[in-house]
Short mmCIF file of C-alpha atoms in Angstrom, two decimals:
data_model
loop_
_atom_site.label_atom_id
_atom_site.label_comp_id
_atom_site.label_asym_id
_atom_site.label_seq_id
_atom_site.Cartn_x
_atom_site.Cartn_y
_atom_site.Cartn_z
CA UNK A 21 48.93 -44.04 -25.40
CA UNK A 22 45.16 -44.02 -25.53
CA UNK A 23 43.31 -46.94 -27.17
CA UNK A 24 41.90 -46.48 -30.73
CA UNK A 25 38.21 -47.91 -30.52
CA UNK A 26 35.84 -49.36 -33.13
CA UNK A 27 34.31 -46.82 -35.34
CA UNK A 28 37.58 -44.90 -35.61
CA UNK A 29 39.69 -45.10 -38.62
CA UNK A 30 42.93 -46.92 -39.27
CA UNK A 31 44.99 -45.28 -42.16
CA UNK A 32 47.24 -47.96 -44.04
CA UNK A 33 50.36 -46.72 -46.01
CA UNK A 34 50.41 -49.32 -49.06
CA UNK A 35 47.64 -51.11 -50.69
CA UNK A 36 49.08 -54.48 -51.24
CA UNK A 37 48.02 -57.87 -49.73
CA UNK A 38 49.44 -57.19 -46.42
CA UNK A 39 47.30 -54.06 -46.17
CA UNK A 40 44.30 -56.03 -47.22
CA UNK A 41 44.71 -58.64 -44.61
CA UNK A 42 45.26 -56.00 -42.00
CA UNK A 43 42.14 -54.25 -43.12
CA UNK A 44 40.05 -57.61 -43.06
CA UNK A 45 41.33 -58.25 -39.60
CA UNK A 46 40.54 -54.56 -38.48
CA UNK A 47 36.88 -54.54 -40.09
CA UNK A 48 36.09 -57.59 -38.00
CA UNK A 49 36.46 -55.40 -34.91
CA UNK A 50 34.48 -52.49 -36.38
CA UNK A 51 37.20 -50.12 -37.34
CA UNK A 52 37.02 -48.08 -40.58
CA UNK A 53 40.03 -48.23 -43.15
CA UNK A 54 41.70 -45.53 -45.10
CA UNK A 55 44.49 -46.63 -47.63
CA UNK A 56 46.99 -44.68 -49.48
CA UNK A 57 48.58 -46.39 -52.59
CA UNK A 58 49.79 -45.14 -56.00
CA UNK A 59 47.41 -47.33 -57.84
CA UNK A 60 43.57 -47.23 -57.76
CA UNK A 61 41.65 -50.40 -56.79
CA UNK A 62 44.54 -51.98 -54.92
CA UNK A 63 44.19 -54.99 -52.94
CA UNK A 64 43.47 -53.09 -49.76
CA UNK A 65 41.77 -50.34 -51.61
CA UNK A 66 39.08 -52.83 -52.68
CA UNK A 67 37.69 -53.12 -49.10
CA UNK A 68 38.84 -49.69 -47.64
CA UNK A 69 36.31 -47.34 -46.64
CA UNK A 70 38.42 -44.40 -48.02
CA UNK A 71 40.93 -44.93 -50.94
CA UNK A 72 43.50 -42.20 -51.58
CA UNK A 73 45.54 -42.47 -54.76
CA UNK A 74 49.03 -40.89 -54.39
CA UNK A 75 52.61 -41.55 -54.19
CA UNK A 76 54.12 -42.61 -50.71
CA UNK A 77 56.19 -39.51 -50.64
CA UNK A 78 53.30 -37.19 -51.68
CA UNK A 79 52.93 -34.95 -48.63
CA UNK A 80 49.46 -33.71 -50.00
CA UNK A 81 48.20 -37.22 -50.09
CA UNK A 82 49.82 -38.10 -46.69
CA UNK A 83 48.25 -35.02 -45.07
CA UNK A 84 44.95 -36.25 -46.53
CA UNK A 85 45.51 -39.61 -44.92
CA UNK A 86 46.25 -37.93 -41.78
CA UNK A 87 43.03 -35.83 -41.69
CA UNK A 88 40.84 -38.83 -42.07
CA UNK A 89 42.85 -41.26 -39.78
CA UNK A 90 43.01 -41.73 -36.04
CA UNK A 91 46.10 -43.86 -36.30
CA UNK A 92 48.33 -44.81 -39.05
CA UNK A 93 50.40 -47.87 -39.87
CA UNK A 94 52.22 -49.20 -43.01
CA UNK A 95 52.20 -52.38 -44.75
CA UNK A 96 55.71 -52.47 -46.09
CA UNK A 97 59.09 -50.86 -45.60
CA UNK A 98 59.86 -49.39 -48.97
CA UNK A 99 58.28 -46.01 -48.19
CA UNK A 100 60.02 -42.70 -47.63
CA UNK A 101 61.26 -42.43 -44.14
CA UNK A 102 61.73 -38.61 -44.25
CA UNK A 103 58.09 -38.21 -45.34
CA UNK A 104 57.01 -40.66 -42.61
CA UNK A 105 58.92 -38.83 -40.05
CA UNK A 106 57.20 -35.47 -41.29
CA UNK A 107 53.82 -37.35 -41.13
CA UNK A 108 54.57 -38.47 -37.53
CA UNK A 109 54.39 -34.70 -36.55
CA UNK A 110 50.79 -34.30 -37.76
CA UNK A 111 49.38 -37.84 -37.24
CA UNK A 112 49.35 -40.76 -34.76
CA UNK A 113 51.91 -43.24 -35.90
CA UNK A 114 52.69 -45.58 -33.05
CA UNK A 115 55.44 -47.35 -34.94
CA UNK A 116 57.24 -44.14 -35.73
CA UNK A 117 59.68 -43.68 -38.58
CA UNK A 118 63.08 -44.84 -37.12
CA UNK A 119 62.49 -48.50 -37.65
CA UNK A 120 61.72 -47.86 -41.32
CA UNK A 121 64.63 -45.91 -41.82
CA UNK A 122 66.97 -48.61 -40.19
CA UNK A 123 65.36 -51.49 -42.14
CA UNK A 124 65.68 -49.60 -45.40
CA UNK A 125 69.51 -49.69 -45.20
CA UNK A 126 71.30 -52.79 -44.59
CA UNK A 127 74.27 -50.90 -43.08
CA UNK A 128 72.10 -49.30 -40.45
CA UNK A 129 70.32 -52.67 -39.71
CA UNK A 130 73.76 -54.39 -39.40
CA UNK A 131 74.84 -51.67 -36.88
CA UNK A 132 71.45 -52.06 -34.97
CA UNK A 133 71.84 -55.93 -34.78
CA UNK A 134 75.38 -55.52 -33.49
CA UNK A 135 73.88 -53.15 -30.81
CA UNK A 136 71.33 -55.66 -29.90
CA UNK A 137 74.03 -58.36 -29.44
CA UNK A 138 72.62 -60.91 -31.86
CA UNK A 139 74.79 -62.89 -34.22
CA UNK A 140 74.90 -61.93 -37.74
CA UNK A 141 77.09 -63.20 -40.68
CA UNK A 142 80.54 -61.59 -40.82
CA UNK A 143 80.21 -58.57 -43.12
CA UNK A 144 82.00 -55.51 -44.72
CA UNK A 145 80.64 -52.34 -46.22
CA UNK A 146 82.03 -52.16 -49.88
CA UNK A 147 82.24 -48.61 -50.94
CA UNK A 148 83.46 -49.11 -54.56
CA UNK A 149 84.73 -51.75 -57.02
CA UNK A 150 88.37 -51.43 -55.95
CA UNK A 151 87.39 -52.20 -52.36
CA UNK A 152 85.59 -55.32 -53.57
CA UNK A 153 88.85 -56.62 -54.99
CA UNK A 154 90.89 -55.57 -52.12
CA UNK A 155 88.70 -57.12 -49.32
CA UNK A 156 87.65 -60.29 -51.08
CA UNK A 157 91.14 -61.53 -50.58
CA UNK A 158 90.94 -61.72 -46.83
CA UNK A 159 87.11 -62.05 -46.63
CA UNK A 160 86.78 -65.16 -48.77
CA UNK A 161 84.99 -66.21 -51.78
CA UNK A 162 81.98 -67.90 -50.24
CA UNK A 163 80.14 -64.55 -50.03
CA UNK A 164 77.06 -62.70 -50.89
CA UNK A 165 77.27 -59.12 -52.07
CA UNK A 166 73.90 -57.07 -51.43
CA UNK A 167 72.95 -53.60 -52.16
CA UNK A 168 72.36 -51.40 -49.05
CA UNK A 169 68.96 -50.34 -50.03
CA UNK A 170 66.15 -52.18 -52.06
CA UNK A 171 66.04 -55.68 -52.99
CA UNK A 172 63.70 -58.43 -52.08
CA UNK A 173 63.03 -62.07 -53.07
CA UNK A 174 66.65 -62.35 -54.05
CA UNK A 175 66.80 -59.29 -55.97
CA UNK A 176 69.57 -56.80 -55.48
CA UNK A 177 72.45 -59.48 -54.50
CA UNK A 178 75.12 -61.50 -56.25
CA UNK A 179 76.78 -64.63 -54.87
CA UNK A 180 80.65 -64.34 -54.92
CA UNK A 181 81.80 -67.92 -55.05
CA UNK A 182 85.00 -67.36 -56.94
CA UNK A 183 86.93 -64.72 -58.88
CA UNK A 184 84.79 -65.16 -61.93
CA UNK A 185 81.85 -63.81 -59.98
CA UNK A 186 83.51 -60.41 -59.22
CA UNK A 187 82.45 -58.87 -62.53
CA UNK A 188 78.78 -59.38 -61.46
CA UNK A 189 79.57 -57.83 -58.24
CA UNK A 190 81.26 -54.82 -59.83
CA UNK A 191 78.17 -54.23 -62.02
CA UNK A 192 76.02 -54.39 -58.88
CA UNK A 193 78.16 -51.65 -57.22
CA UNK A 194 78.16 -49.62 -60.44
CA UNK A 195 74.42 -49.70 -60.53
CA UNK A 196 73.61 -49.26 -56.99
CA UNK A 197 76.51 -47.65 -55.24
CA UNK A 198 77.93 -49.05 -51.95
CA UNK A 199 77.00 -52.64 -50.95
CA UNK A 200 77.50 -54.96 -48.09
CA UNK A 201 79.57 -58.15 -48.48
CA UNK A 202 78.37 -60.92 -46.19
CA UNK A 203 79.98 -64.34 -45.56
CA UNK A 204 77.77 -67.24 -46.55
CA UNK A 205 76.16 -69.04 -43.57
CA UNK A 206 76.22 -72.85 -44.06
CA UNK A 207 72.64 -73.27 -42.88
CA UNK A 208 70.47 -76.17 -42.49
CA UNK A 209 67.14 -74.31 -42.29
CA UNK A 210 65.68 -70.95 -42.47
CA UNK A 211 63.19 -69.87 -39.95
CA UNK A 212 61.26 -66.74 -38.97
CA UNK A 213 60.13 -65.20 -35.50
CA UNK A 214 57.38 -62.70 -35.77
CA UNK A 215 57.11 -60.32 -32.69
CA UNK A 216 54.20 -58.01 -31.74
CA UNK A 217 54.20 -55.31 -29.17
CA UNK A 218 51.80 -52.60 -28.18
CA UNK A 219 52.48 -49.31 -26.70
CA UNK A 220 52.17 -50.58 -23.17
CA UNK A 221 55.11 -52.87 -23.87
CA UNK A 222 53.21 -56.00 -23.84
CA UNK A 223 54.84 -58.53 -26.29
CA UNK A 224 54.04 -61.85 -27.99
CA UNK A 225 55.69 -64.04 -30.46
CA UNK A 226 54.13 -66.22 -33.15
CA UNK A 227 55.08 -69.89 -33.27
CA UNK A 228 58.34 -70.37 -35.30
CA UNK A 229 57.97 -70.90 -38.93
CA UNK A 230 60.34 -73.12 -40.87
CA UNK A 231 60.58 -71.69 -44.43
CA UNK A 232 61.36 -73.23 -47.64
CA UNK A 233 62.41 -70.92 -50.52
CA UNK A 234 62.61 -71.68 -54.31
CA UNK A 235 64.44 -69.18 -56.47
CA UNK A 236 64.64 -66.79 -53.53
CA UNK A 237 60.66 -66.68 -53.14
CA UNK A 238 59.13 -68.18 -50.14
CA UNK A 239 57.42 -71.39 -51.23
CA UNK A 240 56.24 -73.04 -47.99
CA UNK A 241 56.00 -72.33 -44.14
CA UNK A 242 55.93 -75.16 -42.07
CA UNK A 243 54.82 -74.76 -38.30
CA UNK A 244 55.80 -75.85 -35.83
CA UNK A 245 59.32 -75.65 -37.25
CA UNK A 246 61.24 -79.08 -37.11
CA UNK A 247 63.97 -77.81 -34.66
CA UNK A 248 64.97 -78.64 -31.01
CA UNK A 249 63.47 -77.03 -28.18
CA UNK A 250 66.75 -75.26 -27.27
CA UNK A 251 67.09 -73.86 -30.81
CA UNK A 252 63.49 -72.38 -30.58
CA UNK A 253 64.13 -70.81 -27.29
CA UNK A 254 67.20 -69.15 -28.57
CA UNK A 255 65.49 -68.02 -31.60
CA UNK A 256 62.81 -66.34 -29.58
CA UNK A 257 65.38 -64.86 -27.26
CA UNK A 258 67.21 -63.09 -30.16
CA UNK A 259 64.01 -61.69 -31.64
CA UNK A 260 63.03 -60.36 -28.36
CA UNK A 261 66.60 -58.73 -27.91
CA UNK A 262 66.01 -56.92 -31.13
CA UNK A 263 62.56 -55.80 -30.28
CA UNK A 264 63.87 -54.46 -26.90
CA UNK A 265 66.68 -52.51 -28.71
CA UNK A 266 64.43 -50.93 -31.17
CA UNK A 267 61.57 -50.29 -28.72
CA UNK A 268 59.15 -52.01 -31.07
CA UNK A 269 55.65 -50.98 -31.28
CA UNK A 270 53.67 -53.02 -33.90
CA UNK A 271 55.10 -56.04 -35.80
CA UNK A 272 58.61 -57.10 -36.54
CA UNK A 273 59.51 -60.26 -38.62
CA UNK A 274 63.09 -61.58 -37.76
CA UNK A 275 64.41 -63.96 -40.59
CA UNK A 276 67.15 -66.30 -39.21
CA UNK A 277 69.45 -69.28 -40.37
CA UNK A 278 70.10 -72.18 -38.18
CA UNK A 279 73.21 -74.28 -38.62
CA UNK A 280 73.78 -77.97 -38.27
CA UNK A 281 75.39 -77.29 -34.86
CA UNK A 282 72.43 -75.37 -33.55
CA UNK A 283 73.89 -71.93 -33.99
CA UNK A 284 71.50 -69.15 -35.18
CA UNK A 285 72.40 -66.19 -37.29
CA UNK A 286 70.05 -63.21 -37.84
CA UNK A 287 69.58 -62.45 -41.61
CA UNK A 288 67.08 -59.98 -42.32
CA UNK A 289 64.24 -57.81 -40.66
CA UNK A 290 60.87 -56.79 -41.89
CA UNK A 291 58.95 -54.15 -39.76
CA UNK A 292 55.44 -55.42 -40.58
CA UNK A 293 53.37 -58.53 -40.81
CA UNK A 294 55.21 -61.22 -43.04
CA UNK A 295 54.65 -63.74 -45.61
CA UNK A 296 55.75 -66.45 -43.39
CA UNK A 297 53.09 -65.55 -40.73
CA UNK A 298 50.10 -66.09 -43.01
CA UNK A 299 49.45 -69.42 -41.68
CA UNK A 300 48.31 -67.98 -38.45
CA UNK A 301 45.00 -66.75 -39.68
CA UNK A 302 43.73 -70.40 -39.57
CA UNK A 303 46.30 -72.00 -37.31
CA UNK A 304 46.71 -69.71 -34.16
CA UNK A 305 44.49 -68.50 -31.49
CA UNK A 306 45.21 -64.91 -32.92
CA UNK A 307 46.65 -64.21 -36.41
CA UNK A 308 49.50 -61.80 -37.04
CA UNK A 309 47.05 -59.36 -38.68
CA UNK A 310 44.67 -59.20 -35.71
CA UNK A 311 47.67 -58.97 -33.38
CA UNK A 312 49.09 -56.20 -35.35
CA UNK A 313 45.80 -54.24 -35.30
CA UNK A 314 45.70 -54.76 -31.39
CA UNK A 315 49.22 -53.46 -31.15
CA UNK A 316 48.78 -50.32 -33.14
CA UNK A 317 45.60 -49.42 -31.50
CA UNK A 318 47.09 -50.25 -28.04
CA UNK A 319 44.73 -52.98 -27.24
CA UNK A 320 45.85 -55.83 -25.01
CA UNK A 321 47.55 -58.61 -26.96
CA UNK A 322 46.00 -61.97 -27.15
CA UNK A 323 47.38 -65.44 -27.07
CA UNK A 324 48.98 -66.73 -30.41
CA UNK A 325 49.22 -70.29 -29.37
CA UNK A 326 49.27 -72.75 -32.28
CA UNK A 327 45.83 -74.51 -32.56
CA UNK A 328 47.11 -77.24 -35.05
CA UNK A 329 50.06 -77.99 -37.04
CA UNK A 330 50.02 -76.23 -40.53
CA UNK A 331 51.62 -75.89 -43.83
CA UNK A 332 51.40 -72.59 -45.80
CA UNK A 333 52.09 -72.69 -49.54
CA UNK A 334 52.47 -69.54 -51.66
CA UNK A 335 50.32 -69.28 -54.76
CA UNK A 336 52.20 -67.31 -57.60
CA UNK A 337 50.67 -66.48 -60.86
CA UNK A 338 51.40 -69.64 -62.62
CA UNK A 339 49.60 -71.62 -59.63
CA UNK A 340 46.30 -69.83 -59.48
CA UNK A 341 44.58 -71.81 -62.14
CA UNK A 342 45.64 -75.13 -61.12
CA UNK A 343 44.94 -74.39 -57.35
CA UNK A 344 41.39 -73.58 -58.31
CA UNK A 345 41.00 -76.56 -60.33
CA UNK A 346 42.20 -78.71 -57.33
CA UNK A 347 39.55 -77.28 -55.18
CA UNK A 348 37.01 -80.17 -55.17
CA UNK A 349 39.83 -82.77 -54.45
CA UNK A 350 41.20 -80.49 -51.55
CA UNK A 351 38.55 -79.64 -49.06
CA UNK A 352 41.04 -79.20 -46.33
CA UNK A 353 42.87 -76.24 -48.20
CA UNK A 354 41.90 -72.83 -47.11
CA UNK A 355 42.49 -70.57 -50.17
CA UNK A 356 43.37 -66.88 -49.96
CA UNK A 357 43.46 -64.77 -53.24
CA UNK A 358 44.68 -61.03 -52.85
CA UNK A 359 42.66 -59.49 -55.48
CA UNK A 360 45.30 -58.45 -57.94
CA UNK A 361 44.20 -58.03 -61.30
CA UNK A 362 46.84 -59.96 -63.51
CA UNK A 363 48.29 -63.32 -62.45
CA UNK A 364 51.86 -62.77 -63.60
CA UNK A 365 54.51 -65.51 -63.42
CA UNK A 366 56.30 -65.58 -59.98
CA UNK A 367 54.08 -62.76 -58.76
CA UNK A 368 52.49 -63.53 -55.29
CA UNK A 369 48.82 -63.85 -55.98
CA UNK A 370 47.63 -65.62 -52.79
CA UNK A 371 48.36 -68.59 -50.59
CA UNK A 372 47.05 -71.90 -49.43
CA UNK A 373 46.72 -72.97 -45.79
CA UNK A 374 46.59 -76.56 -44.85
CA UNK A 375 45.99 -77.56 -41.25
CA UNK A 376 47.16 -81.24 -40.59
CA UNK A 377 47.88 -83.83 -38.14
CA UNK A 378 50.80 -84.97 -40.27
CA UNK A 379 53.27 -82.55 -41.58
CA UNK A 380 55.23 -85.10 -43.82
CA UNK A 381 52.05 -86.49 -45.31
CA UNK A 382 50.89 -82.97 -46.14
CA UNK A 383 54.12 -82.06 -47.65
CA UNK A 384 54.02 -85.29 -49.89
CA UNK A 385 50.65 -84.35 -50.98
CA UNK A 386 51.62 -80.85 -52.01
CA UNK A 387 54.26 -82.43 -54.14
CA UNK A 388 52.23 -84.96 -55.67
CA UNK A 389 49.48 -82.17 -56.63
CA UNK A 390 52.10 -81.19 -59.22
CA UNK A 391 50.65 -77.62 -58.92
CA UNK A 392 53.92 -76.14 -57.73
CA UNK A 393 56.24 -78.14 -59.95
CA UNK A 394 56.76 -74.96 -62.03
CA UNK A 395 57.86 -73.00 -59.02
#
């Protein structure tokens, strides 16, 4: 549980935008960065001191990362859990491999959430097509069928609203194997709580974000979330129960649904910094990336108090050009672009953060800009 100090090297598995923003935070404190990614010149690789090109399960590349790193973290969960467990035997990985294993498999994640005694939507594991037809009768048609592994931004799932949707469900099972069938939660808003914890057990949470999705992709995060104090207190309590259950070190994002009656259901987990926490770079005393670096290097955690209300808007490929064209008329916008080579449609290329004294007015201005009309 020794501290990692400036001048030492933090290894990052994954070279995407989350790794890039981790690295930028780490470099402010004087750390060096090594990154492992399958592609050269990745967003994180562009600013790293050492760039290793290799697959995430390439043990030779992982061993190379271990040799040059004093501590290793990861920027996303779709890495090989067995390879990470092996790496833990030769390198210092405070987060371990168990949380990756759990969050890669929705069945294991549901079982852990049950153990943590937090509310989740009713669910059934569906092993084959016949079970889908058999169990939907008693389960009910207002449901969502999700693959056990993989899937993000709405991929790997099918809504089962009527018998006519069962065909799509069987195709999902045929392609991916066993799935989880979840009842649909009639929610009024989606929120996320991001928890940080260091090896000493010191724990902090970011202010709760209210998240607006369009086509299953996060569009806006609004902070503070527009919800009652009792609901906020409950959301934080549930997130901390999960962190306690998994003995968290590092960062955990807990996505939740809030109903009209104030009930809260945990939807999904992400064992890393999260898109809905990007606002914290400008709007909090300590950002999610600075706090993550402090957590994995076993530094004391800082306050994450909200400095000012904020709206974060994702910049997808189709938005890059109009956002830059609006720069002169929007001096209050903080623009973050991730260094990705090609602005593909619906690909996350960056985000805009807007500090504000009037959330509603800012949301109106975002709509009136027409930049996000194609989202």
